[in-house]
Amino acid sequence: MSLNLTHLQQLEAESINIIREVVAEFGNPVMLYSIGKDSAVMLHLARKAFYPAPPPFPLMHVDTTWKFREMIQFRDRMAAECGLDLIVHVNEEGVRQKISPFTHGSSLYTDIMKTEGLKQALDRYKFDAAFGGARRDEEKSRAKERIFSFRSANHRWDPKLQRPELWNLYNTRIKPGESIRVFPISNWTELDVWQYIHLENIPIVPLYYAAVRPVVERDGMLIMVDDDRMELKPGETVQYKSVRFRTLGCYPLTAAVESTATTLPEIIQEMLLTRTSERQGRMIDHDSAGSMEKKKQEGYF
Amino acid sequence: MAHQSDLIEQDILAYLKSQEEKSLLRFITCGSVDDGKSTLIGRLLWDSKMVFEDQLASLEADSKKVGTQGGAIDYALLLDGLQAEREQGITIDVAYRYFSTDRRKFIVADTPGHEQYTRNMVTGASTAQVAVILVDARKGLLTQTRRHSYLVSLVGIQHIVLAVNKMDLIDFDQQQFEAIRRDYEQFAASLGFGDITAIPLSALGGDNMIEPSANTPWYTGPTLMNYLETVQIEGENREKPFRMPVQWVNRPHLDFRGFCGTIASGVIHPGDELLVASSGRTSRVARIVTMNGDLPEAVAGQSVTLTLEDEIDISRGDMLSIPDTPPIHARHPEAHLVWMHDEPLQPGQIYLVKTASAVTPGRVTTVQYAVDVNTLEQKKTTTLGLNEIGVVRLELDRPISFDPYRLNRHTGSFILIDRFTNATVAAGMIISAAPLEPQNAPLVGFNANSFDVDGEPSRRINLSDASFNGTVSVVDLAGEAGTIGLDVSAGFLDYLGKGNRVLFRLRNVGQLSAVAVMAYEHTLSFEFDRTAEGVSILVFKRDTRFGSRVPDDDGTGI
C-alpha cells in the first residue's frame, strides 16, 4: 500500500491545481510577486505546475520605491533564474507627489503607492487574473475570501457578493474589464509555508535571517534604516542589533525582531516558540479594527 | 504555539522531521446561531495554541467591546471575520480556519445555521471529510439538526460527530445524552453515514474538548480533539478506479507532451494502460513527471503531469481512466441540484455546466421533484428557488465523462454558471445517466415534400420559422429512412443568430451531408454525436465576439 499524502503534499497539489486552472481558463494572467516568503512559495509552486516548461505568465511587482534594497536584488535574481518576464510598476503620480510613509502616514501611503499602483498596473496591462500570495490564516477578513476572488471593473471586492466556491470547481467567468484575484496558497498557514521552504529548499530574501543591522526604535517597534531617506526624530539614535524580519514589506512600515536565528530551522524554532502573530510586524493592521477589510474592498490585495 | 515544545527547543530538526508525516483533515461544523458553534471552533483554536499574543490582545479588547460573555473572553470573536457581521453578531458566510496538532493539520469550514443559508453549508461541506453536528443538550434534536444532517449526507460526508454541547446546563446528565444519541441514530439510519460518534461537550467550559472531562466519568469515548486526530480518512479515494481529468496540456516543445491534472481517484504507475473516455483510445503511461524527478507511482490527490507512449489526441476536458472501469460518457445526467441564487432555475435555459473535466453548455430539461430539507419529503415542482434542492435531468450540448457522485465526489460534481451574469447559480451531484427517453424540447413542425427525381434527395424538408422557440429546438428526422435535403427560412437563421441552437435527430450518418451542406451555405457550426437511435447534430451560429481573443476554444464550446 502506498504512503499517505502528508498535509504539505496535499496543500501543494491543491495549489498546483489552482494555478493550472487559471492558465487554462484565462487569457492574460499575471503573478503578483511581493518578494516575501509567501511569494517565494507561490512562485515555486508555479514552476512545479508547468515543469518542464516555465510558468506561462509574467511576474509583476508593484514597487512602492520603499522596499528594502535586498528585496529588489533578490527579486531581479529570481526572475532571471526562473526565466520569467518581470514587470515592475511604480505609481509615478505618487512619486511626483513625493508620497512617503514617514510624512503621509501608513494609511494614505499604502492607498496611493500600493492599492492605486496595483490598480494602475492591472489596468495598463489588462490582466484578467492576478495571482496573490495571501493566506486565510493571516487576517480575519481573509478567512472568508474565496480562492478565486471576483473583482469589479474598478477592482472592488464585495464581501456580500462572493461566488459560492464548491469542491475544486472554480467559476472563472468574467466580463470584459472585470478580473479575478487568485490565492493559490489560501489554505496554507505560516508554519506550513516555513516547513515547505525548508523541505523544498526554496530561496528566500536574506532579511529573514538574523544579522547585525542598523535599527531605530520608534513607537515600540524596531525600524531598520535601509537608506538615507529615513530621518531621525529627536531622541532617536541608530543602534546596531542582531535582528531579522518575520514579514517583509516597505522598510519604514516593517518592524524587525531581535533574533539570533541564522538558519531556517532556527527561524522555524523561533517562530514556534514566540507567540506573536505575523502581521504584527506590519503597521497596516494597527490603523483601525477591520482596516484590512476596508482596504480589500477598495482594491488592496 | 507549543506542541512538543521541549522537542522544538532542544532538537528542532528532529521536530521538523516528525512534522513531515502529518496528515490533513477538512471538517465542517453545523449548528444554529446559539448552539455555540463559533465558541467550539474558537476553543479548538485556543486550546491547540493557535491563538497568538497580539490576537489575544485584540480578542480581549473585542470581547469587552462587542462580546456576548459579559466582558470575559468570547471565543466566538476569533471566528467572526467580517466587520459587518461582527456588528450584527452573526456569521453570514463560509469562513475557513486553521489549526494543527502534532498529528494533523485541520481546515475547518465554519458555516452559518440559518435556514436561508443552505447554500453556505453545502459550500463548506463540499470539501469536508468529517461533519461536526452541534446540538444543544437542553433542546435535543431540532428541525435544523435534521436539515444539517440531510445536507451533509447529500454532499457525501461519511463521518459524523454528534456534538452534544452545553452539557454543563443539564448537569452532565448521562440519560439525557443517551436519549439524544438514540434519537439521532434512529433518524440518521436512512442517511447512509459511514459512522456516527456522539460526544458530550461543553465548548465554553472545555469539557471533552481536548482532555476527558471529570464531569462525565460515565463517558468512555474519544474527546472531540482525539476523534479529529484519529478518524481514519486516508486513502479513501485510492481504492477507487483511476480517474484524472485533464486540466492542461503541457507542450513546451515538440518532444514533450504532458497531460496535467489532479488525480481524482486511484493509483497510477508508468506502464499502466489508460483510456480516454471520449474517444475510446488507449495508451500507456510513459512517465510521471515532476520537478523533483519522475515518480514510480502517483495516487489520488496528487497533481501530476503524465506522458503517454502513443501520440493520441487528448485535450483539456478529457478524462483519463483505467480501461476496464471507465467513467460514464453521456449527455443526459440526472443529478441532485442545490439552487444557490435569488433568480430561480429556468428549465430549458442554457447554463454553463462546469465539471472537474469540462465546461459545457447545457440545460435542465425537467425537475423530477424537489426535496423538503426539513421533512425530507419529495414534492412536485417545475423549478427550484434559492436554497431549494431537487432532482433534475440535464441535457448537455456534448457528452461529458463523469461518475455517480456517491462513487466519486471529484468526478461526480458540477456547478452551474449563468451565462449572462456569470454567477454560480447551483451545485450539482450526479446520480447517474438519465434513462434514454424523448426529451421535452418542443418538436418543431416542418413541411416535408417528397421528390422522386433522380439525384435529388428523396425528401426535402422546409425549416419554417414558425415553430422555433425557446433556446433549443429539436428537429426529429429519425423517422426518415432515405436521403434528405434541407431548405431554411430567414426566421430559422435569425433564430440561430440570436444564440439559440437546433438539435437535429437523424436516422443514419448518410443524412449528415444535408446538414453539412446547410451549415456550409449559411456559415453555421455544428457538433456531432452518435446516439442509441442514430446521430444527433447540434447546429448553432458561432459567436465571433468571443472568438477573437481565444481563437481555438474558450472552454465553453459555444
mmCIF file of N, CA and C in Angstrom, chain A residues 26-120:
data_model
loop_
_atom_site.group_PDB
_atom_site.id
_atom_site.type_symbol
_atom_site.label_atom_id
_atom_site.label_comp_id
_atom_site.label_asym_id
_atom_site.label_seq_id
_atom_site.Cartn_x
_atom_site.Cartn_y
_atom_site.Cartn_z
ATOM 1 N N PHE A 26 -7.899 31.546 -18.309
ATOM 2 C CA PHE A 26 -7.783 32.993 -18.516
ATOM 3 C C PHE A 26 -6.847 33.297 -19.678
ATOM 4 N N GLY A 27 -7.095 34.442 -20.318
ATOM 5 C CA GLY A 27 -6.283 34.815 -21.463
ATOM 6 C C GLY A 27 -4.994 35.517 -21.105
ATOM 7 N N ASN A 28 -4.995 36.233 -19.971
ATOM 8 C CA ASN A 28 -3.852 37.094 -19.675
ATOM 9 C C ASN A 28 -3.564 37.162 -18.172
ATOM 10 N N PRO A 29 -3.122 36.067 -17.602
ATOM 11 C CA PRO A 29 -2.855 36.081 -16.156
ATOM 12 C C PRO A 29 -1.483 36.663 -15.807
ATOM 13 N N VAL A 30 -1.340 37.059 -14.563
ATOM 14 C CA VAL A 30 -0.066 37.596 -14.064
ATOM 15 C C VAL A 30 0.111 37.103 -12.637
ATOM 16 N N MET A 31 1.336 36.947 -12.213
ATOM 17 C CA MET A 31 1.573 36.589 -10.814
ATOM 18 C C MET A 31 2.132 37.798 -10.088
ATOM 19 N N LEU A 32 1.394 38.253 -9.088
ATOM 20 C CA LEU A 32 1.881 39.383 -8.291
ATOM 21 C C LEU A 32 2.931 38.856 -7.329
ATOM 22 N N TYR A 33 4.086 39.429 -7.431
ATOM 23 C CA TYR A 33 5.233 38.905 -6.723
ATOM 24 C C TYR A 33 5.666 39.961 -5.728
ATOM 25 N N SER A 34 5.531 39.633 -4.448
ATOM 26 C CA SER A 34 5.842 40.649 -3.436
ATOM 27 C C SER A 34 7.209 40.410 -2.810
ATOM 28 N N ILE A 35 7.887 39.391 -3.270
ATOM 29 C CA ILE A 35 9.282 39.092 -2.888
ATOM 30 C C ILE A 35 9.392 38.411 -1.526
ATOM 31 N N GLY A 36 8.317 38.360 -0.779
ATOM 32 C CA GLY A 36 8.365 37.733 0.546
ATOM 33 C C GLY A 36 8.334 36.222 0.459
ATOM 34 N N LYS A 37 8.281 35.583 1.628
ATOM 35 C CA LYS A 37 8.344 34.126 1.663
ATOM 36 C C LYS A 37 7.103 33.475 1.046
ATOM 37 N N ASP A 38 5.939 34.116 1.195
ATOM 38 C CA ASP A 38 4.721 33.550 0.604
ATOM 39 C C ASP A 38 4.803 33.584 -0.927
ATOM 40 N N SER A 39 5.332 34.709 -1.450
ATOM 41 C CA SER A 39 5.541 34.797 -2.897
ATOM 42 C C SER A 39 6.550 33.758 -3.354
ATOM 43 N N ALA A 40 7.566 33.521 -2.534
ATOM 44 C CA ALA A 40 8.591 32.538 -2.892
ATOM 45 C C ALA A 40 7.966 31.158 -3.041
ATOM 46 N N VAL A 41 7.078 30.821 -2.114
ATOM 47 C CA VAL A 41 6.400 29.525 -2.180
ATOM 48 C C VAL A 41 5.475 29.477 -3.400
ATOM 49 N N MET A 42 4.744 30.564 -3.621
ATOM 50 C CA MET A 42 3.811 30.601 -4.754
ATOM 51 C C MET A 42 4.559 30.433 -6.082
ATOM 52 N N LEU A 43 5.680 31.119 -6.220
ATOM 53 C CA LEU A 43 6.478 31.017 -7.436
ATOM 54 C C LEU A 43 7.007 29.589 -7.623
ATOM 55 N N HIS A 44 7.449 29.017 -6.528
ATOM 56 C CA HIS A 44 7.948 27.644 -6.581
ATOM 57 C C HIS A 44 6.841 26.684 -7.042
ATOM 58 N N LEU A 45 5.643 26.871 -6.532
ATOM 59 C CA LEU A 45 4.505 26.026 -6.916
ATOM 60 C C LEU A 45 4.164 26.206 -8.399
ATOM 61 N N ALA A 46 4.289 27.437 -8.880
ATOM 62 C CA ALA A 46 4.016 27.699 -10.298
ATOM 63 C C ALA A 46 5.035 26.981 -11.167
ATOM 64 N N ARG A 47 6.282 26.984 -10.738
ATOM 65 C CA ARG A 47 7.307 26.277 -11.516
ATOM 66 C C ARG A 47 7.001 24.784 -11.543
ATOM 67 N N LYS A 48 6.565 24.252 -10.398
ATOM 68 C CA LYS A 48 6.229 22.823 -10.349
ATOM 69 C C LYS A 48 5.029 22.497 -11.231
ATOM 70 N N ALA A 49 4.072 23.428 -11.294
ATOM 71 C CA ALA A 49 2.835 23.172 -12.034
ATOM 72 C C ALA A 49 3.103 22.961 -13.519
ATOM 73 N N PHE A 50 4.119 23.649 -14.046
ATOM 74 C CA PHE A 50 4.313 23.622 -15.501
ATOM 75 C C PHE A 50 5.619 22.958 -15.920
ATOM 76 N N TYR A 51 6.384 22.447 -14.954
ATOM 77 C CA TYR A 51 7.624 21.781 -15.288
ATOM 78 C C TYR A 51 7.375 20.697 -16.339
ATOM 79 N N PRO A 52 8.189 20.524 -17.373
ATOM 80 C CA PRO A 52 9.479 21.182 -17.618
ATOM 81 C C PRO A 52 9.401 22.555 -18.286
ATOM 82 N N ALA A 53 8.193 23.060 -18.581
ATOM 83 C CA ALA A 53 8.091 24.410 -19.151
ATOM 84 C C ALA A 53 8.187 25.442 -18.024
ATOM 85 N N PRO A 54 8.597 26.674 -18.334
ATOM 86 C CA PRO A 54 8.495 27.729 -17.313
ATOM 87 C C PRO A 54 7.033 28.143 -17.176
ATOM 88 N N PRO A 55 6.643 28.751 -16.057
ATOM 89 C CA PRO A 55 5.244 29.205 -15.920
ATOM 90 C C PRO A 55 4.887 30.152 -17.070
ATOM 91 N N PRO A 56 3.734 29.949 -17.704
ATOM 92 C CA PRO A 56 3.384 30.751 -18.878
ATOM 93 C C PRO A 56 2.731 32.093 -18.536
ATOM 94 N N PHE A 57 3.324 32.818 -17.620
ATOM 95 C CA PHE A 57 2.815 34.166 -17.304
ATOM 96 C C PHE A 57 3.961 34.984 -16.707
ATOM 97 N N PRO A 58 3.843 36.319 -16.754
ATOM 98 C CA PRO A 58 4.899 37.144 -16.168
ATOM 99 C C PRO A 58 4.730 37.302 -14.663
ATOM 100 N N LEU A 59 5.796 37.747 -14.029
ATOM 101 C CA LEU A 59 5.728 38.184 -12.634
ATOM 102 C C LEU A 59 5.545 39.693 -12.653
ATOM 103 N N MET A 60 4.793 40.191 -11.692
ATOM 104 C CA MET A 60 4.691 41.651 -11.603
ATOM 105 C C MET A 60 4.921 42.092 -10.163
ATOM 106 N N HIS A 61 5.741 43.101 -10.015
ATOM 107 C CA HIS A 61 5.976 43.666 -8.692
ATOM 108 C C HIS A 61 5.520 45.111 -8.687
ATOM 109 N N VAL A 62 4.601 45.433 -7.797
ATOM 110 C CA VAL A 62 4.197 46.829 -7.635
ATOM 111 C C VAL A 62 5.167 47.439 -6.632
ATOM 112 N N ASP A 63 6.070 48.220 -7.151
ATOM 113 C CA ASP A 63 7.164 48.735 -6.340
ATOM 114 C C ASP A 63 6.762 50.074 -5.746
ATOM 115 N N THR A 64 6.759 50.141 -4.436
ATOM 116 C CA THR A 64 6.393 51.392 -3.761
ATOM 117 C C THR A 64 7.583 52.346 -3.683
ATOM 118 N N THR A 65 8.717 51.888 -4.111
ATOM 119 C CA THR A 65 10.020 52.580 -4.014
ATOM 120 C C THR A 65 10.571 52.624 -2.583
ATOM 121 N N TRP A 66 9.860 51.974 -1.668
ATOM 122 C CA TRP A 66 10.330 51.964 -0.274
ATOM 123 C C TRP A 66 10.642 50.539 0.203
ATOM 124 N N LYS A 67 10.845 49.646 -0.747
ATOM 125 C CA LYS A 67 11.189 48.274 -0.347
ATOM 126 C C LYS A 67 12.643 48.231 0.114
ATOM 127 N N PHE A 68 12.943 47.227 0.932
ATOM 128 C CA PHE A 68 14.336 47.014 1.317
ATOM 129 C C PHE A 68 15.180 46.785 0.060
ATOM 130 N N ARG A 69 16.394 47.301 0.060
ATOM 131 C CA ARG A 69 17.243 47.137 -1.124
ATOM 132 C C ARG A 69 17.533 45.669 -1.413
ATOM 133 N N GLU A 70 17.707 44.881 -0.344
ATOM 134 C CA GLU A 70 17.984 43.451 -0.558
ATOM 135 C C GLU A 70 16.812 42.744 -1.237
ATOM 136 N N MET A 71 15.611 43.247 -1.023
ATOM 137 C CA MET A 71 14.448 42.631 -1.667
ATOM 138 C C MET A 71 14.522 42.818 -3.184
ATOM 139 N N ILE A 72 14.887 44.029 -3.588
ATOM 140 C CA ILE A 72 14.934 44.335 -5.019
ATOM 141 C C ILE A 72 15.991 43.475 -5.715
ATOM 142 N N GLN A 73 17.164 43.343 -5.059
ATOM 143 C CA GLN A 73 18.219 42.497 -5.640
ATOM 144 C C GLN A 73 17.726 41.057 -5.791
ATOM 145 N N PHE A 74 17.066 40.575 -4.756
ATOM 146 C CA PHE A 74 16.578 39.200 -4.758
ATOM 147 C C PHE A 74 15.529 39.002 -5.861
ATOM 148 N N ARG A 75 14.636 39.977 -5.983
ATOM 149 C CA ARG A 75 13.581 39.922 -6.995
ATOM 150 C C ARG A 75 14.176 39.745 -8.393
ATOM 151 N N ASP A 76 15.157 40.571 -8.718
ATOM 152 C CA ASP A 76 15.723 40.533 -10.068
ATOM 153 C C ASP A 76 16.446 39.211 -10.320
ATOM 154 N N ARG A 77 17.086 38.711 -9.284
ATOM 155 C CA ARG A 77 17.809 37.447 -9.426
ATOM 156 C C ARG A 77 16.833 36.289 -9.664
ATOM 157 N N MET A 78 15.756 36.252 -8.885
ATOM 158 C CA MET A 78 14.805 35.140 -9.002
ATOM 159 C C MET A 78 14.119 35.126 -10.367
ATOM 160 N N ALA A 79 13.709 36.311 -10.843
ATOM 161 C CA ALA A 79 13.032 36.371 -12.144
ATOM 162 C C ALA A 79 13.959 35.834 -13.229
ATOM 163 N N ALA A 80 15.226 36.217 -13.164
ATOM 164 C CA ALA A 80 16.187 35.760 -14.167
ATOM 165 C C ALA A 80 16.388 34.254 -14.063
ATOM 166 N N GLU A 81 16.531 33.753 -12.845
ATOM 167 C CA GLU A 81 16.774 32.321 -12.670
ATOM 168 C C GLU A 81 15.596 31.470 -13.140
ATOM 169 N N CYS A 82 14.388 31.972 -12.954
ATOM 170 C CA CYS A 82 13.217 31.191 -13.331
ATOM 171 C C CYS A 82 12.848 31.386 -14.797
ATOM 172 N N GLY A 83 13.536 32.282 -15.474
ATOM 173 C CA GLY A 83 13.226 32.516 -16.880
ATOM 174 C C GLY A 83 11.886 33.188 -17.085
ATOM 175 N N LEU A 84 11.503 34.065 -16.162
ATOM 176 C CA LEU A 84 10.198 34.717 -16.266
ATOM 177 C C LEU A 84 10.360 36.197 -16.587
ATOM 178 N N ASP A 85 9.395 36.731 -17.336
ATOM 179 C CA ASP A 85 9.368 38.177 -17.554
ATOM 180 C C ASP A 85 8.988 38.846 -16.244
ATOM 181 N N LEU A 86 9.653 39.939 -15.943
ATOM 182 C CA LEU A 86 9.345 40.679 -14.718
ATOM 183 C C LEU A 86 8.850 42.066 -15.095
ATOM 184 N N ILE A 87 7.653 42.381 -14.625
ATOM 185 C CA ILE A 87 7.113 43.724 -14.831
ATOM 186 C C ILE A 87 7.215 44.459 -13.499
ATOM 187 N N VAL A 88 7.865 45.609 -13.497
ATOM 188 C CA VAL A 88 7.927 46.404 -12.267
ATOM 189 C C VAL A 88 7.097 47.655 -12.505
ATOM 190 N N HIS A 89 6.098 47.852 -11.661
ATOM 191 C CA HIS A 89 5.254 49.035 -11.833
ATOM 192 C C HIS A 89 5.376 49.948 -10.618
ATOM 193 N N VAL A 90 5.570 51.240 -10.909
ATOM 194 C CA VAL A 90 5.625 52.247 -9.838
ATOM 195 C C VAL A 90 4.540 53.276 -10.125
ATOM 196 N N ASN A 91 3.809 53.679 -9.102
ATOM 197 C CA ASN A 91 2.834 54.763 -9.271
ATOM 198 C C ASN A 91 3.600 56.081 -9.409
ATOM 199 N N GLU A 92 3.813 56.500 -10.660
ATOM 200 C CA GLU A 92 4.647 57.676 -10.910
ATOM 201 C C GLU A 92 4.005 58.938 -10.337
ATOM 202 N N GLU A 93 2.680 58.955 -10.332
ATOM 203 C CA GLU A 93 1.977 60.109 -9.756
ATOM 204 C C GLU A 93 2.317 60.235 -8.275
ATOM 205 N N GLY A 94 2.354 59.120 -7.585
ATOM 206 C CA GLY A 94 2.724 59.112 -6.170
ATOM 207 C C GLY A 94 4.151 59.563 -5.966
ATOM 208 N N VAL A 95 5.033 59.148 -6.873
ATOM 209 C CA VAL A 95 6.434 59.558 -6.775
ATOM 210 C C VAL A 95 6.541 61.067 -6.969
ATOM 211 N N ARG A 96 5.790 61.584 -7.958
ATOM 212 C CA ARG A 96 5.814 63.040 -8.215
ATOM 213 C C ARG A 96 5.334 63.816 -6.993
ATOM 214 N N GLN A 97 4.331 63.259 -6.314
ATOM 215 C CA GLN A 97 3.809 63.947 -5.121
ATOM 216 C C GLN A 97 4.667 63.673 -3.890
ATOM 217 N N LYS A 98 5.737 62.927 -4.112
ATOM 218 C CA LYS A 98 6.675 62.594 -3.032
ATOM 219 C C LYS A 98 5.964 61.942 -1.841
ATOM 220 N N ILE A 99 5.082 61.010 -2.157
ATOM 221 C CA ILE A 99 4.355 60.292 -1.104
ATOM 222 C C ILE A 99 5.332 59.421 -0.311
ATOM 223 N N SER A 100 5.337 59.611 0.982
ATOM 224 C CA SER A 100 6.288 58.877 1.825
ATOM 225 C C SER A 100 5.574 58.333 3.056
ATOM 226 N N PRO A 101 5.926 57.135 3.454
ATOM 227 C CA PRO A 101 5.299 56.589 4.657
ATOM 228 C C PRO A 101 5.671 57.373 5.911
ATOM 229 N N PHE A 102 6.791 58.083 5.852
ATOM 230 C CA PHE A 102 7.213 58.852 7.032
ATOM 231 C C PHE A 102 6.367 60.101 7.210
ATOM 232 N N THR A 103 6.041 60.767 6.075
ATOM 233 C CA THR A 103 5.352 62.047 6.204
ATOM 234 C C THR A 103 3.844 61.953 5.977
ATOM 235 N N HIS A 104 3.372 60.909 5.238
ATOM 236 C CA HIS A 104 1.941 60.856 4.922
ATOM 237 C C HIS A 104 1.162 59.831 5.745
ATOM 238 N N GLY A 105 1.867 59.077 6.578
ATOM 239 C CA GLY A 105 1.159 58.053 7.369
ATOM 240 C C GLY A 105 0.952 56.789 6.560
ATOM 241 N N SER A 106 0.862 55.678 7.257
ATOM 242 C CA SER A 106 0.839 54.396 6.550
ATOM 243 C C SER A 106 -0.426 54.223 5.726
ATOM 244 N N SER A 107 -1.517 54.815 6.185
ATOM 245 C CA SER A 107 -2.789 54.585 5.522
ATOM 246 C C SER A 107 -2.822 55.221 4.128
ATOM 247 N N LEU A 108 -2.539 56.510 4.050
ATOM 248 C CA LEU A 108 -2.560 57.215 2.768
ATOM 249 C C LEU A 108 -1.476 56.661 1.847
ATOM 250 N N TYR A 109 -0.308 56.424 2.418
ATOM 251 C CA TYR A 109 0.818 55.907 1.647
ATOM 252 C C TYR A 109 0.460 54.571 1.001
ATOM 253 N N THR A 110 -0.109 53.659 1.813
ATOM 254 C CA THR A 110 -0.486 52.342 1.290
ATOM 255 C C THR A 110 -1.521 52.488 0.193
ATOM 256 N N ASP A 111 -2.471 53.381 0.434
ATOM 257 C CA ASP A 111 -3.527 53.595 -0.527
ATOM 258 C C ASP A 111 -2.963 54.023 -1.878
ATOM 259 N N ILE A 112 -2.042 54.984 -1.862
ATOM 260 C CA ILE A 112 -1.547 55.540 -3.123
ATOM 261 C C ILE A 112 -0.500 54.633 -3.772
ATOM 262 N N MET A 113 0.489 54.231 -2.999
ATOM 263 C CA MET A 113 1.604 53.519 -3.614
ATOM 264 C C MET A 113 1.293 52.039 -3.862
ATOM 265 N N LYS A 114 0.463 51.451 -2.998
ATOM 266 C CA LYS A 114 0.169 50.032 -3.194
ATOM 267 C C LYS A 114 -1.145 49.840 -3.936
ATOM 268 N N THR A 115 -2.254 50.269 -3.311
ATOM 269 C CA THR A 115 -3.564 49.997 -3.891
ATOM 270 C C THR A 115 -3.710 50.678 -5.248
ATOM 271 N N GLU A 116 -3.429 51.979 -5.296
ATOM 272 C CA GLU A 116 -3.548 52.697 -6.568
ATOM 273 C C GLU A 116 -2.557 52.155 -7.595
ATOM 274 N N GLY A 117 -1.336 51.905 -7.142
ATOM 275 C CA GLY A 117 -0.300 51.379 -8.041
ATOM 276 C C GLY A 117 -0.727 50.055 -8.648
ATOM 277 N N LEU A 118 -1.284 49.214 -7.822
ATOM 278 C CA LEU A 118 -1.731 47.908 -8.306
ATOM 279 C C LEU A 118 -2.843 48.056 -9.343
ATOM 280 N N LYS A 119 -3.817 48.932 -9.039
ATOM 281 C CA LYS A 119 -4.927 49.131 -9.973
ATOM 282 C C LYS A 119 -4.416 49.673 -11.310
ATOM 283 N N GLN A 120 -3.490 50.632 -11.243
ATOM 284 C CA GLN A 120 -2.914 51.196 -12.474
ATOM 285 C C GLN A 120 -2.285 50.093 -13.321
#
